[in-house]
Coordinates of C-alpha atoms in Angstrom, one line a residue:
Chain G
M1 CA 101.1 70.8 -133.3
N2 CA 101.6 71.5 -137.1
V3 CA 101.3 75.0 -136.6
A4 CA 103.8 75.1 -133.5
I5 CA 106.4 73.0 -135.6
F6 CA 105.4 75.7 -138.6
I7 CA 106.4 78.6 -136.3
L8 CA 109.1 76.9 -134.8
F9 CA 111.5 76.4 -138.1
A10 CA 110.0 79.7 -139.5
L11 CA 111.5 81.4 -137.1
L12 CA 114.5 79.4 -137.5
C13 CA 114.7 79.7 -140.8
L14 CA 114.5 83.7 -140.8
G15 CA 117.1 83.7 -137.6
G16 CA 119.1 81.4 -139.9
A17 CA 118.8 84.0 -142.9
L18 CA 119.4 87.1 -140.2
N19 CA 122.4 85.7 -138.4
L20 CA 123.5 84.9 -142.4
L21 CA 123.8 88.7 -143.0
L22 CA 125.0 89.7 -139.8
Q23 CA 128.0 87.2 -139.4
R24 CA 130.9 88.7 -140.3
H25 CA 133.0 85.6 -140.5
P26 CA 132.2 83.7 -143.8
I27 CA 132.5 80.3 -142.1
N28 CA 129.7 81.5 -139.6
S29 CA 127.7 82.4 -142.9
A30 CA 127.8 79.8 -144.4
L31 CA 126.5 77.4 -141.2
S32 CA 123.7 79.6 -140.8
L33 CA 122.7 79.1 -144.5
I34 CA 122.8 75.6 -143.8
V35 CA 120.3 76.2 -140.5
V36 CA 118.1 77.8 -143.2
M37 CA 117.7 75.3 -146.0
S38 CA 117.4 72.8 -143.6
S39 CA 114.9 74.4 -141.5
L40 CA 113.1 75.2 -145.5
S41 CA 113.4 71.3 -145.8
V42 CA 111.1 70.8 -142.6
L43 CA 108.5 73.0 -143.8
Y44 CA 108.7 71.2 -147.5
L45 CA 107.9 68.1 -144.8
L46 CA 104.9 69.5 -143.3
L47 CA 103.2 70.6 -146.4
G48 CA 103.7 67.0 -147.5
A49 CA 106.0 66.6 -150.0
E50 CA 108.7 64.2 -148.4
F51 CA 111.0 63.6 -151.2
L52 CA 111.4 67.2 -151.8
A53 CA 112.4 67.6 -147.9
L54 CA 115.0 65.2 -148.4
A55 CA 116.0 65.8 -151.4
Q56 CA 116.8 69.5 -149.9
I57 CA 118.7 68.0 -147.2
I58 CA 121.0 66.2 -149.6
V59 CA 121.8 68.4 -152.6
Y60 CA 121.6 71.7 -150.4
S61 CA 122.4 70.8 -147.0
G62 CA 125.0 68.2 -148.0
A63 CA 126.2 68.7 -151.0
I64 CA 126.1 72.7 -152.3
M65 CA 126.7 73.6 -149.0
V66 CA 129.7 71.2 -148.3
L67 CA 131.5 73.1 -151.2
F68 CA 130.4 76.2 -149.9
V69 CA 132.5 75.3 -146.7
F70 CA 135.0 73.4 -148.7
V71 CA 136.0 76.9 -150.6
I72 CA 135.8 79.0 -147.7
M73 CA 138.7 76.3 -145.8
L74 CA 140.6 76.1 -148.6
L75 CA 140.9 79.9 -149.2
N76 CA 141.2 80.1 -145.8
A77 CA 138.7 83.3 -146.0
G78 CA 139.4 86.3 -143.3
E79 CA 136.9 88.3 -141.8
E80 CA 134.5 90.6 -143.8
E81 CA 135.6 93.9 -143.1
R82 CA 132.7 96.2 -141.9
T83 CA 131.6 99.8 -143.8
H84 CA 129.2 102.4 -143.9
G85 CA 127.7 101.4 -147.0
S86 CA 127.3 103.4 -149.4
R87 CA 124.6 106.4 -149.6
A88 CA 122.9 104.8 -152.6
A89 CA 122.5 101.9 -150.4
Y90 CA 120.3 104.1 -148.0
F91 CA 118.6 106.0 -150.1
A92 CA 117.4 103.9 -153.3
G93 CA 118.2 100.5 -151.6
I94 CA 116.5 100.1 -148.7
P95 CA 113.0 101.7 -150.3
G96 CA 113.5 99.4 -153.2
V97 CA 113.5 96.5 -150.8
L98 CA 110.5 97.4 -149.1
A99 CA 108.7 97.9 -152.6
L100 CA 109.9 94.8 -153.8
F101 CA 108.5 92.8 -150.4
A102 CA 105.5 95.0 -150.3
V103 CA 104.6 94.6 -154.3
L104 CA 104.9 90.1 -153.6
A105 CA 103.0 90.3 -150.4
G106 CA 100.3 92.1 -152.3
T107 CA 100.2 89.2 -155.2
F108 CA 100.6 86.4 -152.8
V109 CA 97.3 87.8 -150.8
T110 CA 95.4 88.6 -154.0
L111 CA 96.2 85.1 -155.6
R112 CA 96.0 83.4 -152.4
L113 CA 92.3 82.4 -153.2
S114 CA 93.0 81.2 -156.6
F115 CA 96.1 79.0 -156.0
G116 CA 93.6 77.0 -153.6
G117 CA 94.7 75.4 -150.1
T118 CA 95.7 72.8 -147.9
R119 CA 96.2 72.7 -144.2
L120 CA 99.1 71.9 -142.5
G121 CA 99.9 68.1 -142.5
A122 CA 96.3 67.2 -144.7
F123 CA 98.4 66.2 -147.5
L124 CA 101.1 63.9 -148.4
V125 CA 103.3 64.0 -152.0
T126 CA 105.0 60.6 -152.6
T127 CA 107.8 59.7 -154.3
G128 CA 105.5 57.4 -156.9
D129 CA 103.1 61.0 -157.3
L130 CA 106.1 63.2 -157.7
S131 CA 107.9 61.2 -160.3
R132 CA 104.9 60.8 -162.4
V133 CA 104.5 64.4 -162.7
L134 CA 108.1 65.0 -163.5
F135 CA 108.6 62.4 -166.0
R136 CA 104.9 62.4 -167.4
N137 CA 103.6 65.4 -167.4
L138 CA 106.4 68.0 -167.3
L139 CA 109.2 65.8 -169.1
L140 CA 110.1 68.5 -171.2
P141 CA 111.1 71.0 -168.7
F142 CA 112.7 68.8 -166.5
E143 CA 115.0 67.4 -169.3
V144 CA 115.5 71.6 -170.3
T145 CA 116.5 72.3 -166.8
S146 CA 118.9 69.2 -167.2
V147 CA 120.6 70.6 -170.0
L148 CA 120.4 74.0 -168.7
I149 CA 122.6 72.5 -165.4
L150 CA 125.2 70.6 -168.4
V151 CA 126.0 74.0 -169.9
A152 CA 126.5 75.8 -166.7
I153 CA 128.8 72.9 -165.9
L154 CA 130.7 73.2 -169.2
G155 CA 130.8 77.0 -168.7
A156 CA 133.0 76.4 -165.7
V157 CA 135.1 73.9 -167.3
V158 CA 136.4 76.1 -170.4
L159 CA 136.9 78.9 -167.2
A160 CA 138.8 76.8 -165.2
R161 CA 140.9 75.6 -168.3
K162 CA 144.0 76.1 -168.5
E163 CA 145.8 78.4 -171.6
H164 CA 148.3 76.0 -173.7
Chain M
M1 CA 95.4 52.2 -128.3
N2 CA 96.2 53.4 -124.8
I3 CA 98.5 56.9 -125.7
P4 CA 100.9 56.5 -122.4
I5 CA 101.7 52.8 -122.9
F6 CA 102.6 53.6 -126.6
V7 CA 104.6 56.6 -125.7
L8 CA 106.4 54.7 -122.9
L9 CA 107.0 51.8 -125.0
N10 CA 108.5 54.1 -128.0
L11 CA 111.0 55.7 -125.3
L12 CA 111.9 52.5 -123.8
K13 CA 112.4 51.1 -127.7
V14 CA 114.8 54.0 -128.4
A15 CA 116.7 53.7 -125.2
V16 CA 117.5 50.2 -125.6
V17 CA 118.4 50.6 -129.3
T18 CA 120.5 53.3 -128.4
V19 CA 122.5 51.5 -125.7
I20 CA 123.0 48.2 -128.0
F21 CA 124.0 50.5 -130.5
L22 CA 126.6 52.2 -128.5
M23 CA 127.3 48.8 -127.0
A24 CA 128.2 47.3 -130.2
V25 CA 130.4 50.1 -131.2
A26 CA 132.2 49.6 -128.2
Y27 CA 133.0 46.1 -129.1
T28 CA 133.7 46.5 -133.0
V29 CA 136.7 48.3 -131.4
L30 CA 137.7 45.5 -129.4
L31 CA 136.9 43.0 -132.7
E32 CA 139.0 45.3 -134.8
R33 CA 141.6 45.2 -132.3
K34 CA 141.5 41.4 -131.7
L35 CA 141.3 40.7 -135.2
V36 CA 144.0 43.3 -137.1
G37 CA 145.8 41.5 -133.9
R38 CA 145.2 37.8 -135.3
I39 CA 146.1 38.9 -139.0
Q40 CA 149.6 40.5 -137.7
N41 CA 150.1 37.4 -135.4
R42 CA 149.7 38.6 -132.3
W43 CA 146.9 38.4 -129.5
G44 CA 145.6 41.7 -129.7
P45 CA 144.5 43.0 -126.2
S46 CA 144.0 40.3 -123.6
R47 CA 144.6 41.2 -120.4
V48 CA 140.9 43.1 -119.1
G49 CA 138.9 40.1 -118.4
P50 CA 138.4 37.2 -120.2
F51 CA 140.0 37.5 -123.6
G52 CA 140.2 41.2 -122.8
L53 CA 136.0 41.3 -123.2
L54 CA 136.4 43.9 -120.6
Q55 CA 138.4 46.2 -122.9
P56 CA 136.2 48.7 -123.9
L57 CA 134.9 49.4 -120.8
A58 CA 138.7 50.3 -119.9
D59 CA 138.8 52.3 -122.8
G60 CA 136.1 54.4 -122.4
L61 CA 137.0 55.3 -118.6
K62 CA 140.3 55.9 -120.1
L63 CA 139.0 58.7 -122.5
F64 CA 136.4 60.1 -119.7
L65 CA 139.0 60.8 -117.3
K66 CA 141.8 62.2 -119.6
E67 CA 142.0 65.8 -119.3
D68 CA 140.3 67.6 -122.0
L69 CA 142.8 70.1 -123.7
M70 CA 142.0 72.9 -125.5
P71 CA 144.6 74.7 -127.4
S72 CA 145.0 78.0 -127.3
A73 CA 144.4 79.5 -131.3
V74 CA 141.1 77.2 -132.1
F75 CA 137.6 79.1 -133.0
R76 CA 135.8 77.8 -129.9
P77 CA 132.3 77.3 -130.9
L78 CA 132.7 75.2 -133.9
F79 CA 135.6 73.0 -132.4
I80 CA 133.3 72.1 -129.6
M81 CA 130.2 71.4 -132.2
A82 CA 132.1 69.5 -134.5
P83 CA 132.5 66.2 -132.6
I84 CA 129.1 66.8 -132.1
I85 CA 127.5 66.9 -135.3
A86 CA 129.9 64.1 -136.3
L87 CA 128.4 61.5 -133.7
S88 CA 124.8 62.3 -133.2
C89 CA 124.6 62.0 -137.2
A90 CA 126.0 58.7 -137.1
L91 CA 123.1 57.9 -134.4
I92 CA 120.3 59.2 -136.1
S93 CA 120.5 57.2 -138.6
I94 CA 120.1 53.9 -137.1
G95 CA 116.7 55.1 -136.5
V96 CA 115.0 53.6 -139.3
I97 CA 116.9 50.6 -140.0
P98 CA 114.3 47.4 -139.6
F99 CA 116.2 45.1 -137.3
G100 CA 113.4 42.1 -137.5
E101 CA 109.7 41.4 -139.1
N102 CA 107.1 44.1 -138.5
I103 CA 105.8 42.7 -135.1
R104 CA 103.6 45.0 -133.3
W105 CA 103.2 45.2 -129.5
H106 CA 100.7 47.5 -128.4
G107 CA 100.8 49.0 -131.4
V108 CA 104.5 49.4 -131.3
D109 CA 106.7 48.3 -133.9
M110 CA 109.2 46.4 -131.7
F111 CA 112.1 45.9 -134.5
Q112 CA 112.3 49.4 -136.4
I113 CA 112.1 52.9 -134.4
A114 CA 110.8 54.6 -137.4
D115 CA 109.1 53.2 -140.5
L116 CA 109.1 55.9 -143.2
N117 CA 108.4 56.2 -146.7
I118 CA 111.5 57.6 -147.6
G119 CA 113.7 55.7 -145.1
L120 CA 116.5 55.2 -147.3
L121 CA 117.3 58.9 -148.0
V122 CA 117.0 59.8 -144.7
I123 CA 119.6 57.9 -144.5
L124 CA 121.6 59.4 -147.4
G125 CA 120.6 62.9 -145.9
V126 CA 122.1 62.1 -142.9
T127 CA 125.0 60.7 -143.9
S128 CA 125.5 63.8 -146.3
V129 CA 125.2 66.0 -143.5
G130 CA 127.7 64.3 -141.1
I131 CA 130.3 65.5 -143.7
Y132 CA 130.1 68.7 -141.4
G133 CA 131.7 67.2 -138.4
I134 CA 134.9 66.1 -140.0
A135 CA 135.3 69.7 -142.1
L136 CA 134.4 71.8 -139.2
S137 CA 136.6 69.9 -137.0
G138 CA 139.6 70.5 -139.1
W139 CA 139.3 73.8 -140.0
S140 CA 138.5 74.8 -136.4
S141 CA 141.6 73.4 -135.1
N142 CA 143.9 76.2 -136.5
N143 CA 146.3 73.1 -137.5
K144 CA 147.6 72.5 -141.1
Y145 CA 147.4 68.5 -140.4
S146 CA 143.9 68.9 -139.5
L147 CA 142.8 71.0 -142.2
L148 CA 144.7 69.3 -144.9
G149 CA 142.9 66.0 -143.2
S150 CA 139.5 67.8 -143.4
L151 CA 140.1 69.1 -146.9
R152 CA 140.7 65.6 -147.7
S153 CA 137.9 64.0 -146.1
S154 CA 135.2 66.5 -147.6
A155 CA 136.5 66.1 -151.1
Q156 CA 136.6 62.3 -150.6
M157 CA 132.8 62.2 -149.1
V158 CA 131.1 64.3 -151.8
S159 CA 133.2 62.4 -154.4
Y160 CA 132.1 59.3 -153.0
E161 CA 128.3 60.1 -152.3
L162 CA 127.7 60.0 -156.1
A163 CA 128.8 56.6 -156.3
L164 CA 127.2 55.4 -153.2
G165 CA 123.7 57.3 -154.3
L166 CA 123.5 56.0 -157.9
S167 CA 124.9 52.4 -156.3
V168 CA 121.5 52.3 -154.5
I169 CA 119.2 53.1 -157.4
G170 CA 119.2 49.5 -159.3
V171 CA 117.8 48.3 -155.5
V172 CA 115.1 51.0 -155.8
L173 CA 114.0 50.5 -159.1
R174 CA 113.5 47.0 -158.5
T175 CA 111.4 47.6 -155.4
G176 CA 109.7 50.6 -156.4
S177 CA 109.8 51.7 -152.9
L178 CA 112.0 54.1 -150.8
R179 CA 110.8 52.2 -147.5
L180 CA 113.2 49.7 -146.2
R181 CA 111.0 47.3 -144.9
D182 CA 109.5 47.1 -148.6
I183 CA 112.8 46.5 -149.5
V184 CA 113.4 43.9 -147.4
N185 CA 110.0 41.9 -147.6
L186 CA 110.8 41.6 -151.5
Q187 CA 113.6 39.5 -150.9
N188 CA 112.1 37.8 -148.6
T189 CA 110.7 35.0 -150.3
H190 CA 112.9 32.5 -151.6
G191 CA 115.9 33.2 -148.9
I192 CA 119.2 33.4 -150.8
L193 CA 118.1 33.2 -154.1
S194 CA 115.9 36.5 -153.8
W195 CA 118.2 38.5 -152.1
N196 CA 119.3 41.6 -154.2
I197 CA 122.8 40.7 -154.7
F198 CA 122.1 37.3 -156.1
G199 CA 118.2 37.1 -157.3
G200 CA 118.1 40.7 -157.9
L201 CA 121.4 40.8 -160.5
Q202 CA 122.5 44.0 -158.1
I203 CA 126.0 42.5 -157.6
V204 CA 127.7 45.1 -159.4
A205 CA 125.8 47.6 -157.3
F206 CA 126.8 45.7 -154.2
F207 CA 130.3 46.0 -155.3
I208 CA 130.1 49.7 -155.9
Y209 CA 128.0 50.3 -152.7
L210 CA 131.2 48.5 -150.8
C211 CA 133.9 50.8 -152.2
A212 CA 131.7 53.6 -151.9
A213 CA 130.9 53.3 -148.5
F214 CA 134.7 52.2 -147.2
A215 CA 135.5 55.3 -148.5
E216 CA 132.1 57.1 -146.7
T217 CA 133.9 56.1 -143.7
N218 CA 137.4 57.2 -143.9
R219 CA 138.3 53.2 -143.9
T220 CA 141.4 51.6 -145.1
P221 CA 142.3 51.4 -148.0
F222 CA 140.9 54.9 -148.0
D223 CA 141.4 56.1 -145.2
L224 CA 143.5 59.5 -146.2
P225 CA 141.7 61.4 -144.0
E226 CA 143.5 60.1 -141.2
A227 CA 146.7 59.1 -142.9
E228 CA 149.0 58.9 -139.5
S229 CA 152.4 58.8 -141.7
E230 CA 151.6 61.9 -143.7
L231 CA 149.4 63.8 -141.3
T232 CA 150.1 62.8 -138.0
A233 CA 146.1 62.2 -137.0
G234 CA 144.0 64.0 -139.8
Y235 CA 141.3 65.8 -138.7
H236 CA 141.0 65.0 -135.0
T237 CA 144.9 66.3 -134.3
E238 CA 143.8 68.6 -131.9
Y239 CA 141.2 66.8 -130.0
S240 CA 141.4 65.0 -126.9
S241 CA 139.4 63.4 -124.0
M242 CA 135.8 62.9 -124.6
K243 CA 135.8 65.3 -127.9
F244 CA 138.6 62.5 -129.6
A245 CA 136.2 59.7 -128.1
M246 CA 133.0 61.3 -130.2
F247 CA 134.9 61.1 -133.5
F248 CA 136.1 57.6 -132.7
M249 CA 132.5 56.4 -131.7
A250 CA 131.0 58.0 -134.7
E251 CA 133.5 56.4 -137.2
Y252 CA 132.8 52.7 -135.7
A253 CA 128.7 54.1 -135.7
N254 CA 129.1 54.6 -139.5
M255 CA 130.6 51.6 -139.9
I256 CA 127.9 49.7 -138.2
T257 CA 125.1 51.5 -140.0
V258 CA 126.8 51.1 -143.6
G259 CA 126.8 47.3 -142.7
C260 CA 123.1 47.4 -141.6
V261 CA 122.1 49.3 -144.8
A262 CA 123.7 46.8 -147.0
T263 CA 122.6 44.2 -145.2
V264 CA 118.9 45.8 -145.8
L265 CA 119.7 46.3 -149.5
F266 CA 121.6 43.6 -150.7
L267 CA 121.7 40.4 -148.1
G268 CA 118.1 40.6 -147.6
G269 CA 117.6 42.4 -144.5
W270 CA 116.5 40.0 -141.4
S271 CA 115.0 37.2 -143.7
S272 CA 116.6 34.0 -143.1
P273 CA 118.9 32.8 -146.4
F274 CA 117.2 29.4 -146.3
G275 CA 113.8 31.0 -147.0
D276 CA 111.0 28.7 -145.8
L277 CA 113.1 25.3 -146.4
F278 CA 112.8 24.4 -142.6
P279 CA 109.6 24.4 -140.7
A280 CA 109.3 26.9 -137.9
F281 CA 110.5 26.0 -134.5
G282 CA 109.8 27.5 -130.8
G283 CA 107.2 29.5 -129.7
P284 CA 106.2 32.9 -131.3
V285 CA 109.2 35.1 -129.2
A286 CA 111.8 32.3 -131.1
Q287 CA 110.0 33.1 -134.6
A288 CA 110.4 36.5 -133.6
L289 CA 113.6 36.6 -132.5
L290 CA 115.2 34.4 -135.4
P291 CA 115.4 37.6 -137.8
V292 CA 117.0 39.7 -135.5
F293 CA 119.6 37.0 -135.3
W294 CA 120.0 36.7 -139.4
F295 CA 120.1 40.5 -139.5
V296 CA 122.8 40.8 -136.5
L297 CA 124.8 37.8 -138.2
K298 CA 125.0 39.7 -141.4
V299 CA 126.3 43.1 -140.3
F300 CA 128.8 41.1 -138.3
S301 CA 129.4 39.7 -141.2
F302 CA 130.4 43.0 -143.0
L303 CA 132.0 44.1 -140.0
F304 CA 134.6 41.3 -140.1
L305 CA 135.1 42.2 -143.9
Y306 CA 135.9 45.9 -142.7
V307 CA 138.3 44.6 -140.5
W308 CA 139.8 41.9 -143.0
V309 CA 140.2 44.6 -145.6
R310 CA 141.8 46.8 -143.0
G311 CA 144.5 44.2 -142.2
T312 CA 144.9 43.5 -145.6
L313 CA 145.2 46.5 -147.9
P314 CA 147.2 49.3 -148.3
R315 CA 146.4 52.6 -148.6
F316 CA 145.8 54.6 -151.9
R317 CA 147.3 57.7 -153.0
Y318 CA 145.3 60.8 -153.2
D319 CA 145.3 60.8 -156.8
Q320 CA 144.2 57.4 -157.5
L321 CA 141.4 57.9 -154.8
M322 CA 139.7 60.6 -156.8
G323 CA 140.4 58.5 -160.1
F324 CA 138.8 55.9 -158.7
G325 CA 135.6 57.4 -157.4
W326 CA 135.0 59.7 -160.4
K327 CA 136.4 57.7 -163.5
F328 CA 135.3 53.8 -162.3
L329 CA 133.0 53.9 -159.6
L330 CA 130.6 56.9 -161.0
P331 CA 130.5 55.2 -164.9
I332 CA 129.9 51.5 -163.8
A333 CA 127.0 52.8 -161.0
V334 CA 125.9 54.6 -164.8
L335 CA 125.8 51.8 -166.4
N336 CA 124.2 49.4 -163.5
V337 CA 121.3 52.1 -163.2
M338 CA 120.6 51.7 -167.0
A339 CA 121.0 47.9 -167.8
T340 CA 118.8 47.5 -164.1
S341 CA 116.4 50.1 -165.9
L342 CA 116.4 48.1 -169.3
V343 CA 116.1 44.6 -167.4
L344 CA 112.9 45.9 -165.8
A345 CA 111.3 47.4 -168.5
F346 CA 111.1 44.4 -170.9
H347 CA 111.0 42.2 -168.3
G348 CA 109.5 43.5 -165.4

């Protein structure tokens, strides 16, 4: 059952990601990205990370993608024009991507045993567990990340501000 | 446990809740038309059936039989998808709301469809996805009024979602759980005195929730997305027949859901306002149904408040709306979270 759900949503996720690249209209790409985000949240749920799954929906599928769609609607972005792409992309890009994929896949396969594993659906991280880890063991990195986001917001404000 | 009976009962429960919910949506429309009528010193619908009670039926039939116009320049797939997204998101969130005590029959929870550890987050998540229905409808209609309406609505909903999310944190801090049954059980001890709004000192949070919820459901005084005097009808200008009806139902379904959430979070859910003041009466069936009665009564008063506000307050200007959300509600919500955590840290 769990494996069936995993395969279904993993396929949906990959299909959404491919569709995101292949669609010519930005709004269709944005909607495919929403599908990717939402199916990722189902995968989190299968791993027992219930808070993370819903945070994924609320933050990514909800807030961030709404802003994407909002900007696309506001700028009334038209369809993308297809070109044949540069020759460099064919000769360097595709082998590069394949090499990167091979390295990542190799790393995961070799490190798989030292990470340890769990069966799908055999594990549940409650919100309490998660917050205990976040706010006790990992408090400093957590707070530093929030400062990072604050810096990004300040940067956006500075860039968008009109000069007097 | 007998598996077929379990599955059958669960399916039956989902069907019953959905039918009751849709009926409630239809009759909320009638309630609104009647009440606004009385507030404006007229009768409201009174011809179809006694007191106009069959009016929702006639309205539904009319919408169903109307011609489904499809303007020629719309972006078809999204134009069709948008009302479906809006309505399905509005209908999903009722699934996590507990209507009554945890009474099991053949292992099936009678008064709640799904009892989730993260029920509150599910409601917030589904609400935030529901924005797409409105945003996409306006964009795909290829109409400037629709687009303006949906842009306003997306901006408004994203802004007020922050205040909404922060307003419920006080309640979650008090309970220490995101499970809606836990939240109600905590308020179940001393009647009205232990409800979060009074005993939990969450009255400020309730006020923030109220304002943010009105804005989230696009209701007066925050109904700028469909301000008829400037945007004809806003995001659903180009829609007709059942597609329009789906938006209409989604709006009222959202009102009811928001009322249910407010009841669960702040007004003690299904718990009686008198606590254990009066001795239990009637058989087990009466004792099981009494909490449901209290729940429905609370949701009804919330809906009454919705209509009352609509009949009383004028609409905000758009800059006032944004200013109110970001400069007033959000800081108060943050202060409320800080105050609640401090009190809980020193006394809890």
